[in-house]
Amino acid sequence: MCYEIVKRAKRYKDQVAVYSEGEAWKYGSIIHRAQHFATLLLGQKEDLAEARVAFMVNPAVDYVSVQWAIWIAGGIAVPLCLTYPPPSLDYVIQDTAADFIVASDEYLPLLEPLCQGERPIRLFSISGMMHSRMFPEKSLPVLNLSRKAMILYTSGTTNLPKGVVTTHANIKAQIEMLHKAWKWEGKDRTLCVLPLHHVHGIINVVCCSLWVGATCIFFPRFDPKEVVELLEIPSLTVFMAVPTIYYKLITYIEGLSDRRAGEIKGNLLKKRLMVSGSAALPVSVMEKWYEISGHWLLERYGMTEIGMAISNPYRRGKRKPGFVGLPLPTVEIRLVAEDGKEIKGEPGEIQVKGPAVFQEYWRRKEATEESFTEDGWFKTGDTAVLLDGYYKILGRTSIDILKSGGYKISAIEIEEVLRQYEGVDDCSVVGFPDDEWGELVCAAIIRKENTMINPDVFLQWLLERLPKYKIPRRIKWVDNLPRNAMGKVTKKDLIPLFENI
Ligand code: MLC
Ligand code: AMP
């Protein structure tokens, strides 16, 4: 059965699944809403038959209801980033060839023009769906686990992001391994502050909690003060975030009085589990968080294409600072040298096999084939070494992939956009190491001859084309870019330019 999460939810009908916008929602009422939405999406059809349903829905009960509705109706869920400017939204909608979009009402003005192209796209508003006449409940399609369930967009070494397709079986495997490793239980309560168009928030927080009858508390934005107060709720047991969030929480708590910081520590100590992932957790952050909360953060390693793969131990064994741990249940890991041969005791590319690994890049046969070895190992592009039984991530094989605030960013994609600006002759984008953000997006830009660029106008132009987290934070105006004999920009030489700007 594909819609297992919904089927399982029936067992917990009277338990609280979601707290959002000041209200508690039981599993039973979310199932009811999801069935109603599914009926509306289906219309006359018996099965959405893997139609893509994009949804731009606030992190709250509506998000869960829409996600479940798409799944039980047989569609593919395509969550949209809530802060994308129109060109980024349009790209995802067109690339997936979405048939439907479901949106919280506030996003309708942004989405309506995007639905008016040659291809008809039906736009549903949440309020419209809520008020539409209740149809008699339709019998829902019986689906196979091998059907496609979700497409998430991820940046790569090519210009534009690729859609990562996971099946219901992949999602089930991604959830079940974390349940086993991190001992999720129905009495858990977690807090979701992460965006819901990436695996970290979708799978590790929302799906994992709702799979076992636990409660997910949604908080729509990240604000350190409010998040600390929510974390102090005694019944809250599990928290997951990216290193930037822990950095920001530490900065906030360090600014408080000793008495208040002590009170917070007392409250945080009672939590069952605190996890960090999506980017390297600096040892200094791990140590400071221990001082502040009494918790050694559990660091784990994952990727949109594979879900989670490697994790420090939950109970038995040490959580080693600077290491990501051991393979999770069902995950096979090997390290491979440049010649494609497996190596031991030396750094190599992490390759992954297992039921959680994605099916394909959406409509990109070649990219899919290139990302797997002939014998079915997924090539992550991350380099690691195995030391004393624990994996340590050393970096990425491509300098063109950055991680900032836990978001994966393609330098090439940003360069392509920058080059479209009329005053820009050429440019190169690199990541500059930063304690808070992991890396800062930095751009070296050559202006066209006799051209002035007004920084404010330029920034505004960029904000209309790129999400905030992809905007270069430091810009260096240069006369030329360092190149090797082949004419390729030597990006490593550029990085020092961004010191002390
Ligand atoms: C925002 N700002 C940045 C920035 N992003 N500055 C530098 N670098 C960045 N990347 C600036 C804004 O311009 C703004 O400045 C200020 O920070 C606040 O902006 P915001 O958008 O309100 O930021 P905030 O809400 O504080 O966001 C920080 C964050 C967010 C850490 C909460 O980045 C986030 O949610 N990250 C999580 C991403 C994630 O889920 N990744 C998982 C991918 S899955 P000003 O001057 O305008 O005030 C994956 C697999 C796996 O990786 O293993 O999990
Ligand atoms: P994404 O494509 O957004 O899913 O990002 C996945 C990438 O995040 C991985 O390929 C790694 O480069 C990085 N990543 C995730 N977790 C960690 C971690 N614990 N340490 C270092 N890098 C990480």
Coordinates of C-alpha atoms and ligand atoms in Angstrom, one line a residue:
M1 CA 0.0 0.0 0.0
C2 CA 1.5 3.3 -1.0
Y3 CA -0.3 5.7 1.3
E4 CA 1.0 3.9 4.3
I5 CA 1.5 7.0 6.3
V6 CA -2.2 7.7 6.0
K7 CA -3.2 4.1 6.6
R8 CA -1.1 4.1 9.7
A9 CA -2.6 7.4 10.8
K10 CA -6.0 5.6 11.2
R11 CA -4.5 3.8 14.2
Y12 CA -3.9 7.0 16.0
K13 CA -7.2 8.7 15.1
D14 CA -7.7 10.3 18.5
Q15 CA -4.2 11.4 19.1
V16 CA -2.9 14.9 18.3
A17 CA -0.8 14.9 15.1
V18 CA -0.2 18.5 14.6
Y19 CA -0.1 21.8 16.5
S20 CA -0.2 24.8 14.2
E21 CA -1.4 28.3 14.4
G22 CA -2.5 27.8 18.0
E23 CA -4.7 24.7 17.3
A24 CA -4.3 21.0 17.9
W25 CA -5.3 18.7 15.1
K26 CA -6.0 15.0 15.6
Y27 CA -4.9 12.4 13.1
G28 CA -8.6 11.6 12.5
S29 CA -9.4 15.2 11.4
I30 CA -6.3 15.4 9.1
I31 CA -7.3 12.1 7.4
H32 CA -10.8 13.6 6.9
R33 CA -9.4 16.8 5.3
A34 CA -6.9 14.8 3.2
Q35 CA -9.8 12.7 1.9
H36 CA -11.8 15.8 1.0
F37 CA -8.9 17.4 -0.8
A38 CA -8.1 14.2 -2.6
T39 CA -11.7 14.0 -3.8
L40 CA -11.4 17.5 -5.2
L41 CA -8.1 16.8 -6.9
L42 CA -9.5 13.7 -8.5
G43 CA -12.6 15.3 -9.9
Q44 CA -14.0 12.7 -12.3
K45 CA -10.8 10.6 -12.2
E46 CA -10.2 7.4 -10.3
D47 CA -6.5 7.9 -9.9
L48 CA -4.2 10.9 -10.5
A49 CA -1.8 8.4 -12.1
E50 CA 1.3 10.2 -11.1
A51 CA 0.1 13.7 -12.1
R52 CA 2.4 16.3 -10.6
V53 CA 0.7 18.4 -7.9
A54 CA 2.8 21.3 -6.9
F55 CA 1.9 22.9 -3.6
M56 CA 2.9 26.1 -2.0
V57 CA 1.3 25.7 1.4
N58 CA 2.4 27.1 4.8
P59 CA 3.9 24.8 7.3
A60 CA 0.9 23.9 9.3
V61 CA -2.0 21.4 9.3
D62 CA -2.7 22.4 5.7
Y63 CA 0.7 21.3 4.5
V64 CA 0.2 17.8 5.9
S65 CA -3.4 17.6 4.6
V66 CA -2.4 18.5 1.1
Q67 CA 0.6 16.2 1.1
W68 CA -1.5 13.2 2.2
A69 CA -4.3 14.2 -0.2
I70 CA -1.9 14.1 -3.2
W71 CA -0.5 10.7 -2.0
I72 CA -3.9 9.0 -1.5
A73 CA -5.2 10.3 -4.8
G74 CA -2.2 8.8 -6.6
G75 CA -0.3 12.0 -7.5
I76 CA 3.3 13.1 -7.1
A77 CA 3.8 15.7 -4.4
V78 CA 6.0 18.7 -5.5
P79 CA 6.5 21.0 -2.6
L80 CA 7.4 24.6 -3.6
C81 CA 9.7 26.8 -1.6
L82 CA 7.7 29.6 0.1
T83 CA 10.3 32.3 -0.5
Y84 CA 11.1 31.6 -4.2
P85 CA 10.7 34.5 -6.6
P86 CA 8.5 33.8 -9.6
P87 CA 11.2 32.6 -12.1
S88 CA 12.3 29.9 -9.6
L89 CA 8.7 28.8 -9.0
D90 CA 8.0 28.8 -12.7
Y91 CA 11.0 26.6 -13.3
V92 CA 9.8 23.9 -10.9
I93 CA 6.2 24.1 -12.2
Q94 CA 7.3 23.9 -15.8
D95 CA 10.0 21.3 -15.3
T96 CA 7.7 18.9 -13.5
A97 CA 4.9 19.8 -16.0
A98 CA 2.6 20.2 -13.0
D99 CA -1.1 19.6 -13.7
F100 CA -2.3 21.2 -10.5
I101 CA -1.1 23.7 -7.9
V102 CA -2.5 23.9 -4.4
A103 CA -1.7 27.1 -2.5
S104 CA -2.3 28.9 0.8
D105 CA -4.4 31.9 -0.2
E106 CA -1.6 34.5 0.3
Y107 CA 0.4 32.9 -2.6
L108 CA -2.4 33.0 -5.1
P109 CA -1.4 36.5 -6.6
L110 CA 2.1 35.1 -7.2
L111 CA 0.9 31.8 -8.7
E112 CA -2.0 32.9 -10.8
P113 CA 0.1 34.5 -13.7
L114 CA 2.3 31.3 -13.7
C115 CA -0.8 29.2 -14.4
Q116 CA -1.8 31.2 -17.5
G117 CA 0.7 29.7 -20.0
E118 CA -0.1 27.5 -23.0
R119 CA -0.4 24.4 -20.8
P120 CA -3.5 24.5 -18.5
I121 CA -2.6 24.3 -14.8
R122 CA -5.5 24.1 -12.3
L123 CA -4.9 26.3 -9.3
F124 CA -6.7 25.4 -6.0
S125 CA -6.7 27.6 -3.0
I126 CA -6.8 26.0 0.5
S127 CA -9.8 28.2 1.4
G128 CA -11.6 27.3 -1.8
M129 CA -11.0 23.6 -1.1
M130 CA -12.2 24.0 2.4
H131 CA -15.4 25.7 1.4
S132 CA -16.2 23.5 -1.6
R133 CA -19.1 21.3 -1.2
M134 CA -18.3 18.0 0.4
F135 CA -18.5 15.3 -2.2
P136 CA -19.4 11.8 -1.2
E137 CA -16.1 10.2 -0.3
K138 CA -14.6 8.6 -3.4
S139 CA -13.0 5.2 -3.3
L140 CA -9.4 6.0 -3.5
P141 CA -6.9 4.2 -5.8
V142 CA -5.0 1.2 -4.6
L143 CA -1.4 2.0 -5.2
N144 CA 1.8 0.1 -5.4
L145 CA 4.8 1.1 -3.3
S146 CA 6.9 1.4 -6.5
R147 CA 4.8 4.4 -7.7
K148 CA 6.5 7.8 -7.7
A149 CA 5.6 9.9 -4.6
M150 CA 7.6 13.1 -4.5
I151 CA 9.9 15.3 -6.5
L152 CA 12.3 17.6 -4.7
Y153 CA 14.6 20.0 -6.5
T154 CA 18.3 20.0 -5.7
S155 CA 21.2 21.9 -7.1
G156 CA 24.0 20.1 -8.9
T157 CA 27.0 20.8 -10.9
T158 CA 24.9 21.8 -13.9
N159 CA 23.2 25.1 -14.3
L160 CA 19.6 24.4 -13.2
P161 CA 18.3 22.3 -10.3
K162 CA 17.2 18.7 -11.0
G163 CA 14.1 17.1 -9.7
V164 CA 14.8 14.1 -7.4
V165 CA 12.1 11.5 -7.7
T166 CA 11.4 9.2 -4.8
T167 CA 8.9 6.4 -4.7
H168 CA 6.7 5.5 -1.8
A169 CA 9.0 2.6 -1.1
N170 CA 12.0 5.0 -0.9
I171 CA 10.2 7.2 1.5
K172 CA 9.1 4.3 3.6
A173 CA 12.7 3.1 3.8
Q174 CA 13.9 6.6 4.6
I175 CA 11.5 6.9 7.5
E176 CA 11.9 3.4 8.9
M177 CA 15.7 3.5 9.2
L178 CA 15.4 6.7 11.3
H179 CA 12.8 5.1 13.5
K180 CA 15.0 2.2 14.2
A181 CA 18.1 4.2 14.7
W182 CA 16.7 7.1 16.7
K183 CA 13.9 5.2 18.5
W184 CA 10.9 7.4 17.5
E185 CA 7.9 6.7 19.7
G186 CA 4.2 7.8 19.7
K187 CA 4.8 9.9 22.8
D188 CA 7.5 12.0 21.1
R189 CA 6.8 15.6 20.3
T190 CA 9.0 17.5 17.8
L191 CA 9.3 21.0 16.6
C192 CA 9.4 21.8 12.9
V193 CA 11.2 25.1 12.0
L194 CA 12.8 23.8 8.8
P195 CA 11.5 24.6 5.3
L196 CA 9.2 22.0 3.9
H197 CA 10.6 21.6 0.4
H198 CA 13.7 19.6 1.5
V199 CA 14.2 16.1 3.0
H200 CA 15.4 17.3 6.3
G201 CA 12.1 19.0 7.3
I202 CA 9.8 16.7 5.2
I203 CA 11.1 13.3 6.0
N204 CA 13.2 13.6 9.2
V205 CA 10.8 15.8 11.1
V206 CA 7.3 15.7 9.7
C207 CA 7.0 12.2 8.2
C208 CA 9.0 10.5 10.9
S209 CA 6.9 12.0 13.7
L210 CA 3.5 11.3 11.9
W211 CA 4.5 7.7 11.0
V212 CA 4.4 6.7 14.7
G213 CA 1.6 8.7 16.1
A214 CA 3.8 11.4 17.6
T215 CA 3.1 15.1 17.5
C216 CA 4.6 17.7 15.2
I217 CA 4.5 21.3 16.3
F218 CA 4.9 23.7 13.4
F219 CA 6.5 27.0 13.8
P220 CA 6.4 29.1 10.6
R221 CA 9.7 31.0 10.8
F222 CA 13.0 30.7 12.5
D223 CA 13.3 33.2 15.4
P224 CA 15.8 32.2 18.1
K225 CA 13.9 33.6 21.1
E226 CA 10.6 32.0 20.1
V227 CA 12.3 28.7 19.2
V228 CA 14.1 28.5 22.5
E229 CA 10.8 29.1 24.3
L230 CA 9.2 26.3 22.3
L231 CA 12.1 24.0 23.0
E232 CA 11.5 24.6 26.7
I233 CA 8.0 23.0 26.5
P234 CA 8.4 20.0 28.9
S235 CA 6.6 17.5 26.6
L236 CA 8.8 18.4 23.6
T237 CA 11.3 15.5 23.2
V238 CA 13.0 15.7 19.8
F239 CA 14.6 18.6 17.9
M240 CA 16.4 18.6 14.5
A241 CA 18.1 21.5 12.7
V242 CA 20.9 22.6 10.5
P243 CA 24.2 23.9 12.1
T244 CA 23.3 27.5 11.3
I245 CA 20.2 27.2 13.5
Y246 CA 22.3 25.9 16.4
Y247 CA 24.8 28.7 15.8
K248 CA 22.0 31.3 16.0
L249 CA 20.5 29.7 19.1
I250 CA 23.9 29.7 20.8
T251 CA 24.4 33.4 20.0
Y252 CA 21.0 34.2 21.4
I253 CA 21.4 32.2 24.6
E254 CA 24.9 33.6 25.2
G255 CA 23.4 37.1 25.3
L256 CA 21.0 36.2 28.1
S257 CA 21.6 36.5 31.9
D258 CA 23.3 33.6 33.7
R259 CA 20.1 32.9 35.5
R260 CA 18.0 32.6 32.3
A261 CA 20.7 30.6 30.6
G262 CA 20.7 28.2 33.5
E263 CA 16.9 27.9 33.4
I264 CA 17.1 27.1 29.6
K265 CA 19.8 24.5 30.2
G266 CA 17.7 22.8 32.9
N267 CA 14.8 22.6 30.4
L268 CA 16.8 21.4 27.4
L269 CA 18.6 18.7 29.4
K270 CA 15.3 16.8 29.6
K271 CA 15.0 16.4 25.8
R272 CA 15.4 12.9 24.4
L273 CA 17.3 13.8 21.2
M274 CA 18.8 16.7 19.4
V275 CA 20.1 16.2 15.9
S276 CA 22.2 18.3 13.5
G277 CA 22.6 17.7 9.8
S278 CA 22.5 19.0 6.2
A279 CA 25.9 20.6 6.5
A280 CA 29.1 20.0 8.5
L281 CA 28.6 20.7 12.2
P282 CA 31.6 22.7 13.4
V283 CA 33.2 21.1 16.5
S284 CA 33.0 24.5 18.2
V285 CA 29.2 24.6 17.8
M286 CA 28.9 21.0 19.1
E287 CA 30.9 21.9 22.2
K288 CA 29.1 25.2 22.9
W289 CA 25.8 23.5 22.5
Y290 CA 26.9 20.9 25.0
E291 CA 27.7 23.7 27.5
I292 CA 24.4 25.4 26.8
S293 CA 22.1 22.4 26.8
G294 CA 24.0 19.4 28.2
H295 CA 23.5 17.6 24.8
W296 CA 26.1 16.2 22.5
L297 CA 24.3 16.8 19.2
L298 CA 23.8 13.7 17.2
E299 CA 25.3 14.6 13.8
R300 CA 24.2 12.6 10.7
Y301 CA 24.9 12.8 7.0
G302 CA 22.2 12.7 4.3
M303 CA 21.3 14.0 0.8
T304 CA 18.1 14.6 -1.1
E305 CA 18.8 11.6 -3.3
I306 CA 19.3 9.1 -0.5
G307 CA 17.6 10.4 2.6
M308 CA 19.8 9.8 5.5
A309 CA 22.8 7.5 5.2
I310 CA 25.3 7.8 8.1
S311 CA 24.6 8.7 11.7
N312 CA 26.4 9.0 15.0
P313 CA 25.0 6.5 17.6
Y314 CA 21.8 7.3 19.4
R315 CA 22.6 5.3 22.6
R316 CA 25.5 2.9 22.3
G317 CA 28.7 4.5 21.5
K318 CA 30.2 8.0 21.4
R319 CA 29.0 10.9 19.3
K320 CA 32.3 11.9 17.9
P321 CA 32.8 15.6 17.1
G322 CA 33.7 16.2 13.5
F323 CA 32.5 12.7 12.4
V324 CA 29.1 11.6 11.0
G325 CA 29.2 8.1 12.4
L326 CA 28.2 4.8 10.9
P327 CA 25.8 3.6 8.2
L328 CA 22.1 3.6 9.1
P329 CA 20.1 0.4 8.9
T330 CA 19.6 -0.9 5.3
V331 CA 22.3 1.6 4.0
E332 CA 25.4 0.2 2.3
I333 CA 28.3 2.6 2.0
R334 CA 31.6 2.3 0.3
L335 CA 34.5 4.8 -0.4
V336 CA 35.8 4.9 -3.9
A337 CA 39.0 6.2 -5.4
E338 CA 39.2 8.3 -8.6
D339 CA 39.9 5.2 -10.6
G340 CA 36.5 3.8 -9.5
K341 CA 38.0 1.2 -7.2
E342 CA 36.8 0.7 -3.6
I343 CA 39.4 1.9 -1.1
K344 CA 39.9 1.4 2.7
G345 CA 41.7 3.7 5.1
E346 CA 42.0 6.5 2.6
P347 CA 39.7 9.3 1.5
G348 CA 37.3 8.5 -1.3
E349 CA 34.0 9.4 -2.7
I350 CA 31.0 8.1 -0.7
Q351 CA 28.8 5.8 -2.7
V352 CA 25.5 4.5 -1.4
K353 CA 23.2 1.6 -2.1
G354 CA 19.9 0.6 -0.4
P355 CA 16.1 0.9 -0.6
A356 CA 16.1 4.5 0.4
V357 CA 18.0 5.7 -2.7
F358 CA 15.9 7.7 -5.1
Q359 CA 14.6 6.4 -8.4
E360 CA 15.7 9.0 -10.9
Y361 CA 16.2 12.6 -11.8
W362 CA 12.9 13.7 -13.2
R363 CA 13.1 13.5 -17.0
R364 CA 16.9 13.5 -17.0
K365 CA 17.9 10.0 -18.1
E366 CA 21.5 10.9 -18.8
A367 CA 22.0 12.7 -15.5
T368 CA 20.4 9.7 -13.7
E369 CA 22.7 7.2 -15.5
E370 CA 25.8 9.4 -14.8
S371 CA 25.0 9.5 -11.1
F372 CA 25.0 5.7 -10.7
T373 CA 27.8 3.2 -11.3
E374 CA 27.2 0.3 -13.6
D375 CA 26.6 -1.9 -10.5
G376 CA 24.0 0.4 -9.0
W377 CA 25.9 2.5 -6.5
F378 CA 24.8 6.2 -6.2
K379 CA 27.8 8.6 -6.5
T380 CA 27.2 11.3 -3.9
G381 CA 30.1 13.6 -4.9
D382 CA 31.1 13.9 -1.2
T383 CA 34.5 12.8 0.0
A384 CA 35.0 11.0 3.3
V385 CA 37.4 8.9 5.2
L386 CA 36.8 6.0 7.6
L387 CA 38.8 6.4 10.8
D388 CA 38.3 4.0 13.8
G389 CA 35.0 2.8 12.4
Y390 CA 33.5 6.3 12.0
Y391 CA 33.1 8.3 8.8
K392 CA 34.4 11.8 8.5
I393 CA 33.2 14.1 5.7
L394 CA 36.1 15.9 4.1
G395 CA 34.3 18.0 1.5
R396 CA 32.8 17.8 -1.9
T397 CA 34.4 16.6 -5.1
S398 CA 33.1 19.7 -6.9
I399 CA 34.0 23.3 -5.9
D400 CA 30.9 24.4 -7.7
I401 CA 28.5 23.1 -5.0
L402 CA 28.2 25.3 -1.9
K403 CA 26.2 24.8 1.4
S404 CA 24.9 27.9 3.0
G405 CA 22.5 27.8 6.0
G406 CA 22.0 24.1 5.1
Y407 CA 20.9 24.9 1.5
K408 CA 22.7 23.3 -1.3
I409 CA 23.6 26.0 -3.9
S410 CA 25.1 25.7 -7.4
A411 CA 27.7 28.3 -8.2
I412 CA 27.1 27.7 -11.9
E413 CA 23.4 28.6 -11.5
I414 CA 24.2 31.9 -9.9
E415 CA 26.9 32.7 -12.4
E416 CA 24.4 32.1 -15.2
V417 CA 22.0 34.6 -13.6
L418 CA 24.8 37.2 -12.9
R419 CA 25.9 37.1 -16.5
Q420 CA 22.5 38.1 -17.7
Y421 CA 22.8 41.5 -16.0
E422 CA 23.6 44.1 -18.6
G423 CA 26.6 45.6 -16.8
V424 CA 28.3 42.2 -16.1
D425 CA 30.9 40.9 -18.5
D426 CA 32.0 37.8 -16.6
C427 CA 31.9 36.4 -13.1
S428 CA 32.8 33.5 -10.9
V429 CA 31.0 32.3 -7.7
V430 CA 32.7 30.6 -4.8
G431 CA 31.9 29.7 -1.2
F432 CA 33.8 31.5 1.6
P433 CA 34.0 29.6 4.9
D434 CA 31.8 31.2 7.6
D435 CA 31.1 30.1 11.2
E436 CA 27.4 31.0 11.1
W437 CA 26.4 30.0 7.5
G438 CA 28.9 27.3 6.7
E439 CA 29.7 29.1 3.5
L440 CA 28.9 32.5 2.2
V441 CA 28.0 32.9 -1.4
C442 CA 30.7 35.2 -2.9
A443 CA 31.0 36.5 -6.5
A444 CA 34.0 38.0 -8.3
I445 CA 32.6 40.1 -11.1
I446 CA 34.1 41.8 -14.1
R447 CA 32.1 44.8 -15.3
K448 CA 31.6 45.6 -18.9
E449 CA 33.9 48.4 -20.1
N450 CA 32.8 51.9 -19.2
T451 CA 29.8 50.6 -17.3
M452 CA 28.7 51.5 -13.8
I453 CA 26.7 49.1 -11.6
N454 CA 24.5 50.6 -9.0
P455 CA 24.7 48.0 -6.1
D456 CA 21.1 48.7 -4.9
V457 CA 19.6 48.3 -8.4
F458 CA 21.7 45.2 -9.0
L459 CA 20.6 43.6 -5.7
Q460 CA 17.0 44.3 -6.4
W461 CA 17.4 42.8 -9.9
L462 CA 18.9 39.7 -8.3
L463 CA 16.2 39.4 -5.7
E464 CA 13.6 39.2 -8.5
R465 CA 15.4 36.2 -10.0
L466 CA 17.0 34.2 -7.1
P467 CA 15.9 33.2 -3.6
K468 CA 17.5 35.1 -0.8
Y469 CA 19.8 32.3 0.2
K470 CA 21.4 32.2 -3.3
I471 CA 22.2 36.0 -3.4
P472 CA 25.9 36.7 -3.2
R473 CA 26.7 38.2 0.2
R474 CA 30.2 39.5 -0.8
I475 CA 31.0 40.9 -4.2
K476 CA 34.5 41.7 -5.4
W477 CA 34.8 43.8 -8.6
V478 CA 37.8 42.5 -10.5
D479 CA 39.5 43.2 -13.9
N480 CA 40.1 39.5 -14.7
L481 CA 39.6 36.1 -13.3
P482 CA 42.5 33.7 -12.5
R483 CA 42.6 30.9 -15.1
N484 CA 44.6 27.8 -15.7
A485 CA 46.3 26.8 -19.0
M486 CA 43.0 25.3 -20.2
G487 CA 41.3 28.7 -19.6
K488 CA 39.2 27.4 -16.7
V489 CA 38.8 29.7 -13.7
T490 CA 40.9 28.5 -10.8
K491 CA 38.3 29.1 -8.1
K492 CA 40.5 28.2 -5.2
D493 CA 42.6 31.2 -6.0
L494 CA 39.6 33.4 -5.8
I495 CA 38.5 32.4 -2.3
P496 CA 41.1 34.5 -0.4
L497 CA 39.8 37.7 -2.2
F498 CA 36.8 37.6 0.0
E499 CA 38.5 37.8 3.3
N500 CA 37.8 40.9 5.3
I501 CA 35.3 42.4 2.9
Ligands
MLC1 C1 19.6 34.4 4.7 N1 20.5 35.3 5.1 C2 21.7 34.9 4.7 C3 21.6 33.6 4.2 N2 20.2 33.3 4.2 N3 22.9 35.5 4.9 C4 24.0 34.8 4.4 N4 23.9 33.5 3.9 C5 22.7 32.9 3.8 N5 22.6 31.7 3.3 C6 20.2 36.6 5.7 C7 19.0 37.3 5.0 O1 19.4 38.0 3.9 C8 18.6 38.2 6.1 O2 19.4 39.3 6.2 C9 18.9 37.4 7.4 O3 19.9 36.4 7.0 C10 17.6 36.6 7.8 O4 17.1 36.0 6.6 P1 16.0 34.9 6.7 O5 15.7 34.3 5.3 O6 14.9 35.3 7.6 O7 16.9 33.8 7.4 P2 16.6 32.9 8.6 O8 15.2 32.6 8.7 O9 17.3 33.4 9.8 O10 17.3 31.6 7.9 C11 18.3 30.9 8.4 C12 17.9 29.4 8.4 C13 17.5 29.1 7.0 C14 19.1 28.7 8.9 C15 16.7 29.2 9.3 O11 18.6 29.3 6.1 C16 17.0 27.6 6.9 O12 15.9 27.3 7.2 N6 17.9 26.7 6.5 C17 17.6 25.3 6.4 C18 17.7 24.8 5.0 C19 17.4 23.3 5.0 O13 16.4 22.8 5.5 N7 18.2 22.5 4.4 C20 18.1 21.1 4.2 C21 18.4 20.6 2.8 S1 18.2 18.8 2.8 P3 18.9 40.8 6.3 O14 20.1 41.6 6.3 O15 17.9 40.9 5.2 O16 18.2 40.8 7.7 C22 19.7 18.2 3.0 C23 19.9 16.8 3.2 C24 20.3 16.6 4.6 O17 20.6 19.0 3.1 O18 21.3 16.0 4.9 O19 19.5 17.0 5.5
AMP2 P1 21.0 18.3 -0.4 O1 21.4 18.1 -1.7 O2 20.5 19.7 -0.1 O3 20.2 17.3 0.2 O4 22.4 18.3 0.4 C1 23.1 17.2 0.6 C2 24.5 17.5 0.9 O5 24.7 18.1 2.2 C3 25.4 16.3 1.0 O6 25.8 15.9 -0.3 C4 26.6 16.9 1.8 O7 27.5 17.6 1.0 C5 25.9 17.8 2.8 N1 25.7 17.3 4.1 C6 24.6 16.7 4.7 N2 24.9 16.4 6.0 C7 26.2 16.7 6.2 C8 27.0 16.6 7.3 N3 26.6 16.1 8.5 N4 28.3 17.0 7.2 C9 28.8 17.5 6.1 N5 28.0 17.7 5.0 C10 26.7 17.3 5.0

